[in-house]
XYZ file of N, CA, C and O in Angstrom:
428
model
N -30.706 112.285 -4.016
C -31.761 111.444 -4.536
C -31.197 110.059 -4.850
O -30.101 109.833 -5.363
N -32.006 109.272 -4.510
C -31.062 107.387 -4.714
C -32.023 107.189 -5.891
O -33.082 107.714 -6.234
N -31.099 106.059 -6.452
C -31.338 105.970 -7.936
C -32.049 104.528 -7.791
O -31.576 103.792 -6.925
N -33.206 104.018 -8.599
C -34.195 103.119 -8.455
C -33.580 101.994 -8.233
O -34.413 101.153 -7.894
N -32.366 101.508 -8.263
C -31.832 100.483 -8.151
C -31.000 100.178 -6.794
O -30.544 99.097 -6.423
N -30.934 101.443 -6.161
C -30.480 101.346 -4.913
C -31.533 101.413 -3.759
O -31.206 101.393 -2.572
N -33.181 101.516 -4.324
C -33.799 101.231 -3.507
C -34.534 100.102 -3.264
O -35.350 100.039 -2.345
N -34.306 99.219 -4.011
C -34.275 97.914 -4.674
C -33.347 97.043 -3.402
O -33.868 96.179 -2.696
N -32.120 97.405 -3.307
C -30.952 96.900 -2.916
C -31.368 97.225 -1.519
O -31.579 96.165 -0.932
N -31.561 98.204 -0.788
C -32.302 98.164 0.305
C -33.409 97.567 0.105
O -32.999 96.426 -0.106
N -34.449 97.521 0.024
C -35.651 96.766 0.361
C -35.402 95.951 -0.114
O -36.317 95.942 -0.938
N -34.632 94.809 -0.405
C -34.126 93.559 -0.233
C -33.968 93.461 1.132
O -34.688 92.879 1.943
N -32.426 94.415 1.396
C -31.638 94.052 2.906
C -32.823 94.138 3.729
O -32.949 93.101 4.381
N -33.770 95.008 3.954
C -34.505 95.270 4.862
C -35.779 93.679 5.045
O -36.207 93.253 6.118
N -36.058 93.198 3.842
C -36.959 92.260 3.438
C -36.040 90.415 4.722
O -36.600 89.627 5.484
N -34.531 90.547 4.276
C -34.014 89.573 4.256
C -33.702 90.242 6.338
O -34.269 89.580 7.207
N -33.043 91.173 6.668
C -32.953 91.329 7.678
C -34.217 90.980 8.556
O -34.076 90.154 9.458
N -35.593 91.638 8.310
C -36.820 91.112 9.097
C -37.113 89.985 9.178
O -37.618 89.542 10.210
N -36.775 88.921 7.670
C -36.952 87.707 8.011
C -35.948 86.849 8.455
O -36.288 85.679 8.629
N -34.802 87.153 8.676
C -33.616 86.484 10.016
C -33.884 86.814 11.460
O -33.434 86.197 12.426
N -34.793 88.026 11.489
C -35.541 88.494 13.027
C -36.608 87.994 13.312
O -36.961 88.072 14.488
N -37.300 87.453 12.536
C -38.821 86.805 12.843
C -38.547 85.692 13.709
O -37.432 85.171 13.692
N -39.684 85.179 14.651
C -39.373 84.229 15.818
C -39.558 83.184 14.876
O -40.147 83.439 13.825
N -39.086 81.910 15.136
C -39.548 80.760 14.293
C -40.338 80.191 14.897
O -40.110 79.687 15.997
N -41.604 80.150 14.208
C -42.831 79.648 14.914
C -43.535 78.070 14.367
O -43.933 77.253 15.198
N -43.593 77.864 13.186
C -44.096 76.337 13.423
C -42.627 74.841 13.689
O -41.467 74.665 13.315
N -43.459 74.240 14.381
C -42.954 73.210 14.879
C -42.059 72.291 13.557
O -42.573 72.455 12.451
N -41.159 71.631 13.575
C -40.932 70.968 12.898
C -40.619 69.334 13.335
O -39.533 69.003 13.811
N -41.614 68.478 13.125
C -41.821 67.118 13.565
C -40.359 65.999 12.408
O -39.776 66.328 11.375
N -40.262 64.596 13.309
C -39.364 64.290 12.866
C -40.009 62.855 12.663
O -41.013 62.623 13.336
N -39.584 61.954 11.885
C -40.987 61.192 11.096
C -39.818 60.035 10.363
O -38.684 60.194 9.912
N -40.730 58.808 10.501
C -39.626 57.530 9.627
C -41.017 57.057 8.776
O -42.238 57.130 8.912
N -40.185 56.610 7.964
C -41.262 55.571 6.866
C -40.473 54.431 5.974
O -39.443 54.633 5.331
N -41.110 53.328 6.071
C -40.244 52.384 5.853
C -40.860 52.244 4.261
O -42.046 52.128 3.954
N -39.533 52.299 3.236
C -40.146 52.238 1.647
C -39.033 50.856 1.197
O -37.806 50.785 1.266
N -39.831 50.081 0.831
C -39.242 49.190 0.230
C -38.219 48.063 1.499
O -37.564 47.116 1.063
N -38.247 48.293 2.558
C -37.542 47.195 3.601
C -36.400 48.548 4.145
O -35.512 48.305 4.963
N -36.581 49.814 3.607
C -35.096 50.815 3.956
C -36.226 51.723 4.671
O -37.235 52.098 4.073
N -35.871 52.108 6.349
C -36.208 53.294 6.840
C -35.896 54.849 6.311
O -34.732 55.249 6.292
N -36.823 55.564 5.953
C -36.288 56.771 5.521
C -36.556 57.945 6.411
O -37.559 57.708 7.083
N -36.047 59.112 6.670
C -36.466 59.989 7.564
C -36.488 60.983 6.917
O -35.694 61.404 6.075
N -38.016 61.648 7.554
C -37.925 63.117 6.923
C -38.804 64.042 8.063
O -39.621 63.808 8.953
N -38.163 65.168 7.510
C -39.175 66.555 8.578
C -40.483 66.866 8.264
O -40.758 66.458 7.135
N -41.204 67.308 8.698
C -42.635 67.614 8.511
C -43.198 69.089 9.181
O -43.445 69.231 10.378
N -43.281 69.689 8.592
C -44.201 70.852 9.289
C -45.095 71.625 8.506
O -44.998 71.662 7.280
N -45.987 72.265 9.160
C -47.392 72.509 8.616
C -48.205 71.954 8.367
O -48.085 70.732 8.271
N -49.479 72.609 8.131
C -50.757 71.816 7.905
C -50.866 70.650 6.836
O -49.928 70.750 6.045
N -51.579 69.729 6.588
C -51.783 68.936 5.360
C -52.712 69.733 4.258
O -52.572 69.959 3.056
N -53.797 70.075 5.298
C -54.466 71.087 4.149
C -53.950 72.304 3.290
O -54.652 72.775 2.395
N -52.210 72.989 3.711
C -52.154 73.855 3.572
C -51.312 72.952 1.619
O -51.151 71.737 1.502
N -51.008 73.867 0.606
C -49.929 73.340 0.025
C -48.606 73.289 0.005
O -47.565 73.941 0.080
N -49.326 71.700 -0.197
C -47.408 71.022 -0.061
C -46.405 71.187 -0.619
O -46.537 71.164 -1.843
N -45.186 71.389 -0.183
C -43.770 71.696 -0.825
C -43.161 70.602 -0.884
O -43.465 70.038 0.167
N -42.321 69.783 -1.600
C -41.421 69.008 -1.023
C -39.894 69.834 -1.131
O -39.807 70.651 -2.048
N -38.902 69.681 -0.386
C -38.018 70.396 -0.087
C -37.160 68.926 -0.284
O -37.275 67.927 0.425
N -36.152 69.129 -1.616
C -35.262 67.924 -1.634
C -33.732 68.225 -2.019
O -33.271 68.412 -3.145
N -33.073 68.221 -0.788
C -31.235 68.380 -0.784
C -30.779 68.044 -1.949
O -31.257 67.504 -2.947
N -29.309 68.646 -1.509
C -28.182 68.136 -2.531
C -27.286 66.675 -2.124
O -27.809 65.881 -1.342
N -26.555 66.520 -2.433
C -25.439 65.202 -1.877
C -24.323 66.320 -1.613
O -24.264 67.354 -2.278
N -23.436 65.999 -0.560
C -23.822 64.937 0.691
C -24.501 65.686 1.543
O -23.987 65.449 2.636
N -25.506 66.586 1.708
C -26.518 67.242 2.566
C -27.575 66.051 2.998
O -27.620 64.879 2.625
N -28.222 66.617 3.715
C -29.350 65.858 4.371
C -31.010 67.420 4.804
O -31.175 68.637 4.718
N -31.586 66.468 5.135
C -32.759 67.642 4.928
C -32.762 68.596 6.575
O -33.645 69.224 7.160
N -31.886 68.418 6.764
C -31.246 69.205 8.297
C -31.282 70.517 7.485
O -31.903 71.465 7.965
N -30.635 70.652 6.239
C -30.744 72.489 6.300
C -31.980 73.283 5.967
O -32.035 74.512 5.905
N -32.969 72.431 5.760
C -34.414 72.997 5.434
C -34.676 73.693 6.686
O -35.008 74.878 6.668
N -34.499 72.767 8.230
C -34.941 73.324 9.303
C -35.285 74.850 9.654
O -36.258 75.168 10.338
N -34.660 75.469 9.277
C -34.919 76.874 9.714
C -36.137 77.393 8.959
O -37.107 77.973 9.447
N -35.823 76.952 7.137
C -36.635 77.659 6.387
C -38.263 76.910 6.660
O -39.360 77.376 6.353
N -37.922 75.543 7.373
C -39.785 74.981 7.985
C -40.106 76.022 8.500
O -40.591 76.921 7.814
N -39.876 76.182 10.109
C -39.774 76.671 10.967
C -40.520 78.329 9.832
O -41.744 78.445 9.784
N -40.250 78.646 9.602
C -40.504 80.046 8.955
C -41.837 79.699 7.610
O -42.176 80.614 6.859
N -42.092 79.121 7.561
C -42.691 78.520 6.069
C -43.718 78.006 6.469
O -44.790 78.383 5.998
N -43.670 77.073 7.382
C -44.566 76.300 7.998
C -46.354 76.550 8.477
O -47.315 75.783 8.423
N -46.213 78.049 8.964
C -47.600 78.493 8.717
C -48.380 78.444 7.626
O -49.606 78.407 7.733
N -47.824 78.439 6.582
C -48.367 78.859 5.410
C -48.220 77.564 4.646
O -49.300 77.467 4.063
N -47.513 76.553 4.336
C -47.484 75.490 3.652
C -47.087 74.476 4.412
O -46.500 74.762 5.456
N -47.257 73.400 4.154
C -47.679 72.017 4.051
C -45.773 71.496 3.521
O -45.398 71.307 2.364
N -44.950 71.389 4.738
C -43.714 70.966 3.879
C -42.840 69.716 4.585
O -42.567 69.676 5.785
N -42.487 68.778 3.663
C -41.863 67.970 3.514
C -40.281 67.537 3.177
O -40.140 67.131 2.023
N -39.426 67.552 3.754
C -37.951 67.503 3.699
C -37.663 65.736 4.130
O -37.759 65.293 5.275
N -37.238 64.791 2.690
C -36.973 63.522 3.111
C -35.520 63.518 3.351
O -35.292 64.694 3.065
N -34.309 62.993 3.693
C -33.006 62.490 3.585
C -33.191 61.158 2.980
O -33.998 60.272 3.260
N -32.253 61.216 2.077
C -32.172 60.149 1.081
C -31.679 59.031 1.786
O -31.454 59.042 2.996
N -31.472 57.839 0.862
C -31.345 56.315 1.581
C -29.557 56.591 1.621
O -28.838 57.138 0.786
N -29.234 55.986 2.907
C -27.875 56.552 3.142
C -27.158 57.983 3.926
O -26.053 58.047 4.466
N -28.220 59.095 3.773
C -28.222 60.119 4.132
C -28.719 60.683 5.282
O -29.916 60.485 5.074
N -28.668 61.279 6.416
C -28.789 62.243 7.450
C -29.602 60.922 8.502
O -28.943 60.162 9.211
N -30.823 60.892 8.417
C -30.907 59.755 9.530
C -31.262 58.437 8.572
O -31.164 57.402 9.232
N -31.574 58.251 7.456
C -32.493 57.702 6.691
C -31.164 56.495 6.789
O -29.995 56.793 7.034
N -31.641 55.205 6.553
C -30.804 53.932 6.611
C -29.915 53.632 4.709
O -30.382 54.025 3.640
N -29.218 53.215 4.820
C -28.572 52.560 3.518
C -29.093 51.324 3.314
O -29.247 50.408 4.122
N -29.420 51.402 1.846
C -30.050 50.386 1.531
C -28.931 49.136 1.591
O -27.797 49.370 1.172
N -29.259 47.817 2.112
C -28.338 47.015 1.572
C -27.852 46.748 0.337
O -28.634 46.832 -0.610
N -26.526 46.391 0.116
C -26.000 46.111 -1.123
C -26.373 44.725 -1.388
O -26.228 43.909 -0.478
N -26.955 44.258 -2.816
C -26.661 42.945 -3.168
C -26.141 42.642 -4.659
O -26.154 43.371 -5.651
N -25.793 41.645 -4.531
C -24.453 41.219 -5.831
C -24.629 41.839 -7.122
O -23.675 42.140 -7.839
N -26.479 42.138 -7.587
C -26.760 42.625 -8.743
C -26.167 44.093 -8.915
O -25.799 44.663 -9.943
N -26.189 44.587 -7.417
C -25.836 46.377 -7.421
C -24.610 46.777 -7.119
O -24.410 47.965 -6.866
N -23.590 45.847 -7.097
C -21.792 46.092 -7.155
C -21.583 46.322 -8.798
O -22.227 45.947 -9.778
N -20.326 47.148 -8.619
C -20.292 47.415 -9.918
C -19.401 46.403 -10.708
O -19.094 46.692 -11.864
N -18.758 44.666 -9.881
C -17.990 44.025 -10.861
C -19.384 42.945 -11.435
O -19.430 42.304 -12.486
N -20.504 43.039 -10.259
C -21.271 42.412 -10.907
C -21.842 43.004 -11.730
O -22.484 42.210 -12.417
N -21.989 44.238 -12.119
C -22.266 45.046 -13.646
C -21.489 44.881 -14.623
O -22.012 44.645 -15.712
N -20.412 44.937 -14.552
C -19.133 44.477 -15.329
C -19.447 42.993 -16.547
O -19.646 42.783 -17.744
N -19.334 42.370 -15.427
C -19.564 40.951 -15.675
C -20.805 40.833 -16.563
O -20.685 39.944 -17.407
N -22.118 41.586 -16.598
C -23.031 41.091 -17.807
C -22.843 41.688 -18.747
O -23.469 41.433 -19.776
């Protein structure tokens, strides 16, 4: 007889194994938007009507590792993965004198 916690531990594995086997079915589109004079890039998949997720990395990641979990998610919600300014395709903002740190220093 297995004890309630080991059937737990399977129907996890079994939960997580079916969903590494599932085909990946929605599309994941690739998208720029210019905020403030800096191009930013982010992924897009699913409906607009459906609800929206935003999906936002760590440093130094970029929203490249969402891809799979769109791809799988995507039927069902509305999701959004940006890369930050500097990050994965998204542009670096220019530096100017106010945003060095001797010109912080200095006031």
């Amino acid at each position: 007889m297995m004890r309630p916690h080991t059937k737990q531990v399977f129907a996890a594995a079994a939960l997580a194994v079916a969903a590494s086997t599932t085909a990946l079915a929605a599309p994941v589109a690739y998208r720029n938007v210019s905020i403030d004079g800096v191009n930013i890039a982010y992924r897009e998949a699913g409906s607009p009507d459906k609800p929206t997720l935003l999906l936002l990395h760590g440093v130094p990641s970029s929203s490249r590792m969402y891809d799979g979990l769109m791809r799988k998610l995507g039927d069902r919600y509305h999701l959004i993965a940006p890369d930050y300014p500097g990050f994965g395709h998204s542009d670096a903002p220019a530096q100017t004198a106010s945003s060095t740190a001797s010109s912080t220093c200095r006031k």
